[in-house]
Amino acid sequence: MEWTRESRYKKYSEWDAETLLKLQAQATASKYQMSYHIRPQSGLLNDPNGFSYFNDEYHVFYQSYPFGAVHGLKSWVHLTSPDLVHWKNLGLAINADTKYDSHGAYSGSARVIDDKLFLMYTGNHRSKEWVRYPYQIGAIMDKDNNITKLDKPMIEPVDHITEHFRDPQLLKHRDEYFVILGAQDAETKTGKISLFRSKDLKNWQDLGYLDFTEEEMGYMVECPNLVFVDDQPVLIFCPQGLDKKVADYENIYPNMYIVGSDIRLDKAKFNTNQKALLNLDDGFDVYATQAFNAPNGKAYAISWIGLPDISYPTDSENWANCLSQVKELSIVDGELYQRPVPAMASLREEGTLVRSEEVFDGQQIVHSAASKHYELKLDLAAGQNGKLFLAANKDLSQGIEINFSTADDAFLTVDRSKAGIPFAEDYGTTRTIALPANKQLSLDIFVDGSVCEIFVNNGRHTLTLRFFAPDGNNKIAFTSDKKLQYTGTYWNMKNI
Amino acid sequence: MEWTRESRYKKYSEWDAETLLKLQAQATASKYQMSYHIRPQSGLLNDPNGFSYFNDEYHVFYQSYPFGAVHGLKSWVHLTSPDLVHWKNLGLAINADTKYDSHGAYSGSARVIDDKLFLMYTGNHRSKEWVRYPYQIGAIMDKDNNITKLDKPMIEPVDHITEHFRDPQLLKHRDEYFVILGAQDAETKTGKISLFRSKDLKNWQDLGYLDFTEEEMGYMVECPNLVFVDDQPVLIFCPQGLDKKVADYENIYPNMYIVGSDIRLDKAKFNTNQKALLNLDDGFDVYATQAFNAPNGKAYAISWIGLPDISYPTDSENWANCLSQVKELSIVDGELYQRPVPAMASLREEGTLVRSEEVFDGQQIVHSAASKHYELKLDLAAGQNGKLFLAANKDLSQGIEINFSTADDAFLTVDRSKAGIPFAEDYGTTRTIALPANKQLSLDIFVDGSVCEIFVNNGRHTLTLRFFAPDGNNKIAFTSDKKLQYTGTYWNMKNI
């Protein structure tokens, strides 16, 4: 169908239920579907929202448009989990049903306050003339997961910010609440992180913009997110239109981070010794990552696997995107690490040991017929060069190609140009990271339908990508000039 | 809401999607919800349909009305499984969208024919004057799970059967196809099993009624199902209005079976040495069981846990019922046994050994705070009398009470009168089976939200019940005049 402004913003009550049931069946039946990642029941999923721990379980919500693979009228869908791996989809949680969120219940955060989960999000309202008004809205969830929106917006539009003013993260420091928001400055039309302060969650003081960089952050910053990792403040955000001289990135819009030395919210100051913004994920498809500090002292992050303004092959199946697995954050020797959470291991079926195979027909075969849903851990000895193929055909002319060296000029390149249906090729088909020279390389690779998450060297890097392989491309194999030395384990993964 | 004829039969396309999303969220959020049984995504579930093995996986469908806990306009929902335990819900599969099934795609069966899954079901059509016309419809499912209905009904209404003519099971014997159907004889208004024969699936010969009993089968027989168990034909069916002199039962309508000595479909003759019809399940809530012979040589059965014309407490939450776990059928010493399939064990978390505890406060505690989703296996020594309480409160004044004797007059009684919200009390609150005198009693108990399935003595009996316990009633304990001797294992069960 042709998507018009009218059809995208049609109320859910104006869609018919048969259409929805068919869209749900279509999404579920897709051969590209994920089985251990959070995925849309139908239509489009984008940002994770309200990632939190409350009432003895983890909560996450996602931005949902259930009627197609387009950014239409957004709502929040709610999921809960005991372990950050097994998620229960509780369905529609925040619908666009008030004046203030009439054109979408956009992204936001959650925080436990007084035995309730306080949700704060952006209500998108448009006038008849289609002028956008962003309202920052509060809502309270009780222990039965009932959500009540506050009558009035917590923060109204402000003069010094354009209509691009969204994605509130509610923070607390001592006796005060703070909110950081993505913003576009009205005068300069540049990307900013807006900051507000309140003692009572009602009266909010505009503290201007957070001072976190001297560089210009393009024309907009989305999804600012502050989290403490091993006691250091880490600012995660998505600058749009960022000059590539400021920071290196290849995706249409990057999801970046800065590790801070200290933060003074009351002074609107985030200090850092980090020289440049860094990509949170070195792959192709991570955006809008949301992290929070859990009561167990750990920092957890979850990402949208998907990017704004990119068409994905499943658009033709009327669904798109998924969330990443949850990643535990830590700082080791000043570097941010992202690792799978321990409960991911509970998804493993019985493992198969992987060892250096004899070279046959130029290949060392790891698995001749892998499932579509697996984890593969590999340790590759130092001083080698080769290629690892995932989701490959017999002669390895198709597949995800992971080119690596563990010798002097150590690197790893993921090439998805021959992995299946092409998409997003304007933003390149390879991603490369540098590796420490002459060191063993450790890979922890998660494949789930059409998602691949690669954890490099125990979480020092992550590379995330979507791929859409032809049926039967299920070989895992190495090629190299000479026999490669490696060991590892392969597990089929259970559904969540 | 008030359900009218008009609202029950409103097309799915005339319902709005927001209502459906809210109903799905409401069903999922229910504290009575099952986590390892097939349950409705929203609304009402009833009969299992099309239970089969095709394209390297198991298939089952269920009768669905997604808009409330009423018998409205029915469709088929499709699920697949590799192991008969982990089911993937593929959603709406057969909708009521032709003239012949305009008022419901009612129950039916599935059979692999020529590399396709052939589905046969009853289309319910009503005229403007609300006169019902049952059509027996064919549909073909390919390996991509696409279903195409045949243009014309396979079997039209016949003069000697009233409007109550449904639930076709498609069978094959040598080169011929047969169909058995539930029927009400037009002249006598009694329940019958109708039989048809065809060589080509197109031209059907009416063979009259299957001769399987000399007794009168009430006013209607539903869901006739023929399966071979250890080479013996077993006829499963649901007589309605059956005289209790013919067979003993307590549910509003029983689900009964006869083990046959031989069957001649071409002669419309089912011979048996069994003296009386027997209840397939000795509990409260099993109906419409469907069984089939799988290519691995085994016979599997799955039941609707729910009964016609009974109100269940979750009706007020707009959803109702679930399917049973799959039961493997066998005949041991002439008796029909039903056992959990082996893959059920894959749902077990780490087990906890259960042993005779010291009597304290008159109780022997098995588990002081069980989960809502568990399996409990128990072996009780011969020569004892006692009570086992499930889903009980602290002093055992509330709970499912299992009264047993393993002494001379051995028996087991399940009493749900104090288990929680009362329902179906007109049909009694206890069910009793006789046990062999002075023998060890073995129980395999599965609790899942508001469902309890009890396998007695390795499947010699099953007792299935719904119960709706108050929050916090999660104790498992014995009471007895003296210390009971038992051993066993308790497992929390994973979600499917």
JSON list of N, CA, C and O in Angstrom, two decimals, chain A residues 58-82:
[
{"chain": "A", "resi": 58, "resn": "TYR", "atom": "N", "xyz": [12.79, -6.96, 35.44]},
{"chain": "A", "resi": 58, "resn": "TYR", "atom": "CA", "xyz": [13.26, -5.96, 34.48]},
{"chain": "A", "resi": 58, "resn": "TYR", "atom": "C", "xyz": [12.12, -5.59, 33.54]},
{"chain": "A", "resi": 58, "resn": "TYR", "atom": "O", "xyz": [11.26, -6.42, 33.21]},
{"chain": "A", "resi": 59, "resn": "HIS", "atom": "N", "xyz": [12.14, -4.34, 33.15]},
{"chain": "A", "resi": 59, "resn": "HIS", "atom": "CA", "xyz": [11.13, -3.83, 32.22]},
{"chain": "A", "resi": 59, "resn": "HIS", "atom": "C", "xyz": [11.83, -3.19, 31.03]},
{"chain": "A", "resi": 59, "resn": "HIS", "atom": "O", "xyz": [12.85, -2.51, 31.20]},
{"chain": "A", "resi": 60, "resn": "VAL", "atom": "N", "xyz": [11.26, -3.39, 29.88]},
{"chain": "A", "resi": 60, "resn": "VAL", "atom": "CA", "xyz": [11.66, -2.56, 28.75]},
{"chain": "A", "resi": 60, "resn": "VAL", "atom": "C", "xyz": [10.40, -2.36, 27.90]},
{"chain": "A", "resi": 60, "resn": "VAL", "atom": "O", "xyz": [9.48, -3.19, 27.91]},
{"chain": "A", "resi": 61, "resn": "PHE", "atom": "N", "xyz": [10.36, -1.24, 27.25]},
{"chain": "A", "resi": 61, "resn": "PHE", "atom": "CA", "xyz": [9.28, -0.94, 26.33]},
{"chain": "A", "resi": 61, "resn": "PHE", "atom": "C", "xyz": [9.93, -0.71, 24.97]},
{"chain": "A", "resi": 61, "resn": "PHE", "atom": "O", "xyz": [11.14, -0.48, 24.88]},
{"chain": "A", "resi": 62, "resn": "TYR", "atom": "N", "xyz": [9.15, -0.78, 23.92]},
{"chain": "A", "resi": 62, "resn": "TYR", "atom": "CA", "xyz": [9.72, -0.34, 22.64]},
{"chain": "A", "resi": 62, "resn": "TYR", "atom": "C", "xyz": [8.71, 0.52, 21.89]},
{"chain": "A", "resi": 62, "resn": "TYR", "atom": "O", "xyz": [7.50, 0.40, 22.08]},
{"chain": "A", "resi": 63, "resn": "GLN", "atom": "N", "xyz": [9.24, 1.37, 21.06]},
{"chain": "A", "resi": 63, "resn": "GLN", "atom": "CA", "xyz": [8.45, 2.17, 20.16]},
{"chain": "A", "resi": 63, "resn": "GLN", "atom": "C", "xyz": [7.83, 1.25, 19.12]},
{"chain": "A", "resi": 63, "resn": "GLN", "atom": "O", "xyz": [8.54, 0.48, 18.45]},
{"chain": "A", "resi": 64, "resn": "SER", "atom": "N", "xyz": [6.52, 1.34, 18.97]},
{"chain": "A", "resi": 64, "resn": "SER", "atom": "CA", "xyz": [5.81, 0.41, 18.09]},
{"chain": "A", "resi": 64, "resn": "SER", "atom": "C", "xyz": [4.88, 1.15, 17.14]},
{"chain": "A", "resi": 64, "resn": "SER", "atom": "O", "xyz": [4.15, 2.06, 17.53]},
{"chain": "A", "resi": 65, "resn": "TYR", "atom": "N", "xyz": [4.92, 0.72, 15.89]},
{"chain": "A", "resi": 65, "resn": "TYR", "atom": "CA", "xyz": [3.86, 1.08, 14.95]},
{"chain": "A", "resi": 65, "resn": "TYR", "atom": "C", "xyz": [3.37, -0.23, 14.33]},
{"chain": "A", "resi": 65, "resn": "TYR", "atom": "O", "xyz": [4.05, -0.83, 13.48]},
{"chain": "A", "resi": 66, "resn": "PRO", "atom": "N", "xyz": [2.23, -0.73, 14.78]},
{"chain": "A", "resi": 66, "resn": "PRO", "atom": "CA", "xyz": [1.86, -2.12, 14.46]},
{"chain": "A", "resi": 66, "resn": "PRO", "atom": "C", "xyz": [1.29, -2.38, 13.08]},
{"chain": "A", "resi": 66, "resn": "PRO", "atom": "O", "xyz": [1.04, -3.52, 12.74]},
{"chain": "A", "resi": 67, "resn": "PHE", "atom": "N", "xyz": [1.11, -1.35, 12.27]},
{"chain": "A", "resi": 67, "resn": "PHE", "atom": "CA", "xyz": [0.37, -1.55, 11.02]},
{"chain": "A", "resi": 67, "resn": "PHE", "atom": "C", "xyz": [1.22, -1.55, 9.76]},
{"chain": "A", "resi": 67, "resn": "PHE", "atom": "O", "xyz": [0.67, -1.60, 8.65]},
{"chain": "A", "resi": 68, "resn": "GLY", "atom": "N", "xyz": [2.52, -1.49, 9.91]},
{"chain": "A", "resi": 68, "resn": "GLY", "atom": "CA", "xyz": [3.35, -1.55, 8.72]},
{"chain": "A", "resi": 68, "resn": "GLY", "atom": "C", "xyz": [4.78, -1.17, 9.08]},
{"chain": "A", "resi": 68, "resn": "GLY", "atom": "O", "xyz": [5.07, -0.75, 10.19]},
{"chain": "A", "resi": 69, "resn": "ALA", "atom": "N", "xyz": [5.67, -1.34, 8.09]},
{"chain": "A", "resi": 69, "resn": "ALA", "atom": "CA", "xyz": [7.09, -1.08, 8.31]},
{"chain": "A", "resi": 69, "resn": "ALA", "atom": "C", "xyz": [7.40, 0.39, 8.04]},
{"chain": "A", "resi": 69, "resn": "ALA", "atom": "O", "xyz": [8.33, 0.72, 7.29]},
{"chain": "A", "resi": 70, "resn": "VAL", "atom": "N", "xyz": [6.62, 1.27, 8.65]},
{"chain": "A", "resi": 70, "resn": "VAL", "atom": "CA", "xyz": [6.83, 2.71, 8.48]},
{"chain": "A", "resi": 70, "resn": "VAL", "atom": "C", "xyz": [6.74, 3.38, 9.85]},
{"chain": "A", "resi": 70, "resn": "VAL", "atom": "O", "xyz": [6.20, 2.81, 10.80]},
{"chain": "A", "resi": 71, "resn": "HIS", "atom": "N", "xyz": [7.26, 4.59, 9.91]},
{"chain": "A", "resi": 71, "resn": "HIS", "atom": "CA", "xyz": [7.19, 5.35, 11.16]},
{"chain": "A", "resi": 71, "resn": "HIS", "atom": "C", "xyz": [5.84, 6.07, 11.21]},
{"chain": "A", "resi": 71, "resn": "HIS", "atom": "O", "xyz": [5.73, 7.23, 10.87]},
{"chain": "A", "resi": 72, "resn": "GLY", "atom": "N", "xyz": [4.82, 5.34, 11.63]},
{"chain": "A", "resi": 72, "resn": "GLY", "atom": "CA", "xyz": [3.49, 5.92, 11.76]},
{"chain": "A", "resi": 72, "resn": "GLY", "atom": "C", "xyz": [3.21, 6.33, 13.20]},
{"chain": "A", "resi": 72, "resn": "GLY", "atom": "O", "xyz": [4.13, 6.68, 13.94]},
{"chain": "A", "resi": 73, "resn": "LEU", "atom": "N", "xyz": [1.98, 6.26, 13.58]},
{"chain": "A", "resi": 73, "resn": "LEU", "atom": "CA", "xyz": [1.55, 6.71, 14.91]},
{"chain": "A", "resi": 73, "resn": "LEU", "atom": "C", "xyz": [2.13, 5.76, 15.97]},
{"chain": "A", "resi": 73, "resn": "LEU", "atom": "O", "xyz": [1.72, 4.60, 16.08]},
{"chain": "A", "resi": 74, "resn": "LYS", "atom": "N", "xyz": [3.05, 6.28, 16.79]},
{"chain": "A", "resi": 74, "resn": "LYS", "atom": "CA", "xyz": [3.79, 5.40, 17.70]},
{"chain": "A", "resi": 74, "resn": "LYS", "atom": "C", "xyz": [3.12, 5.20, 19.05]},
{"chain": "A", "resi": 74, "resn": "LYS", "atom": "O", "xyz": [2.55, 6.14, 19.62]},
{"chain": "A", "resi": 75, "resn": "SER", "atom": "N", "xyz": [3.30, 3.98, 19.55]},
{"chain": "A", "resi": 75, "resn": "SER", "atom": "CA", "xyz": [2.87, 3.64, 20.91]},
{"chain": "A", "resi": 75, "resn": "SER", "atom": "C", "xyz": [4.02, 2.92, 21.61]},
{"chain": "A", "resi": 75, "resn": "SER", "atom": "O", "xyz": [5.04, 2.62, 21.00]},
{"chain": "A", "resi": 76, "resn": "TRP", "atom": "N", "xyz": [3.82, 2.66, 22.90]},
{"chain": "A", "resi": 76, "resn": "TRP", "atom": "CA", "xyz": [4.80, 1.87, 23.66]},
{"chain": "A", "resi": 76, "resn": "TRP", "atom": "C", "xyz": [4.26, 0.46, 23.87]},
{"chain": "A", "resi": 76, "resn": "TRP", "atom": "O", "xyz": [3.11, 0.29, 24.30]},
{"chain": "A", "resi": 77, "resn": "VAL", "atom": "N", "xyz": [5.10, -0.52, 23.61]},
{"chain": "A", "resi": 77, "resn": "VAL", "atom": "CA", "xyz": [4.80, -1.92, 23.94]},
{"chain": "A", "resi": 77, "resn": "VAL", "atom": "C", "xyz": [5.68, -2.33, 25.11]},
{"chain": "A", "resi": 77, "resn": "VAL", "atom": "O", "xyz": [6.86, -1.95, 25.17]},
{"chain": "A", "resi": 78, "resn": "HIS", "atom": "N", "xyz": [5.14, -3.06, 26.04]},
{"chain": "A", "resi": 78, "resn": "HIS", "atom": "CA", "xyz": [5.78, -3.37, 27.33]},
{"chain": "A", "resi": 78, "resn": "HIS", "atom": "C", "xyz": [6.23, -4.83, 27.39]},
{"chain": "A", "resi": 78, "resn": "HIS", "atom": "O", "xyz": [5.48, -5.72, 27.03]},
{"chain": "A", "resi": 79, "resn": "LEU", "atom": "N", "xyz": [7.46, -5.04, 27.87]},
{"chain": "A", "resi": 79, "resn": "LEU", "atom": "CA", "xyz": [7.94, -6.40, 28.11]},
{"chain": "A", "resi": 79, "resn": "LEU", "atom": "C", "xyz": [8.58, -6.47, 29.49]},
{"chain": "A", "resi": 79, "resn": "LEU", "atom": "O", "xyz": [9.15, -5.48, 29.96]},
{"chain": "A", "resi": 80, "resn": "THR", "atom": "N", "xyz": [8.49, -7.64, 30.10]},
{"chain": "A", "resi": 80, "resn": "THR", "atom": "CA", "xyz": [9.13, -7.85, 31.40]},
{"chain": "A", "resi": 80, "resn": "THR", "atom": "C", "xyz": [9.99, -9.11, 31.34]},
{"chain": "A", "resi": 80, "resn": "THR", "atom": "O", "xyz": [9.76, -10.00, 30.52]},
{"chain": "A", "resi": 81, "resn": "SER", "atom": "N", "xyz": [10.96, -9.15, 32.23]},
{"chain": "A", "resi": 81, "resn": "SER", "atom": "CA", "xyz": [11.89, -10.29, 32.24]},
{"chain": "A", "resi": 81, "resn": "SER", "atom": "C", "xyz": [12.45, -10.50, 33.63]},
{"chain": "A", "resi": 81, "resn": "SER", "atom": "O", "xyz": [12.76, -9.55, 34.33]},
{"chain": "A", "resi": 82, "resn": "PRO", "atom": "N", "xyz": [12.65, -11.77, 34.01]},
{"chain": "A", "resi": 82, "resn": "PRO", "atom": "CA", "xyz": [13.35, -12.02, 35.27]},
{"chain": "A", "resi": 82, "resn": "PRO", "atom": "C", "xyz": [14.87, -11.92, 35.14]},
{"chain": "A", "resi": 82, "resn": "PRO", "atom": "O", "xyz": [15.57, -11.78, 36.13]}
]
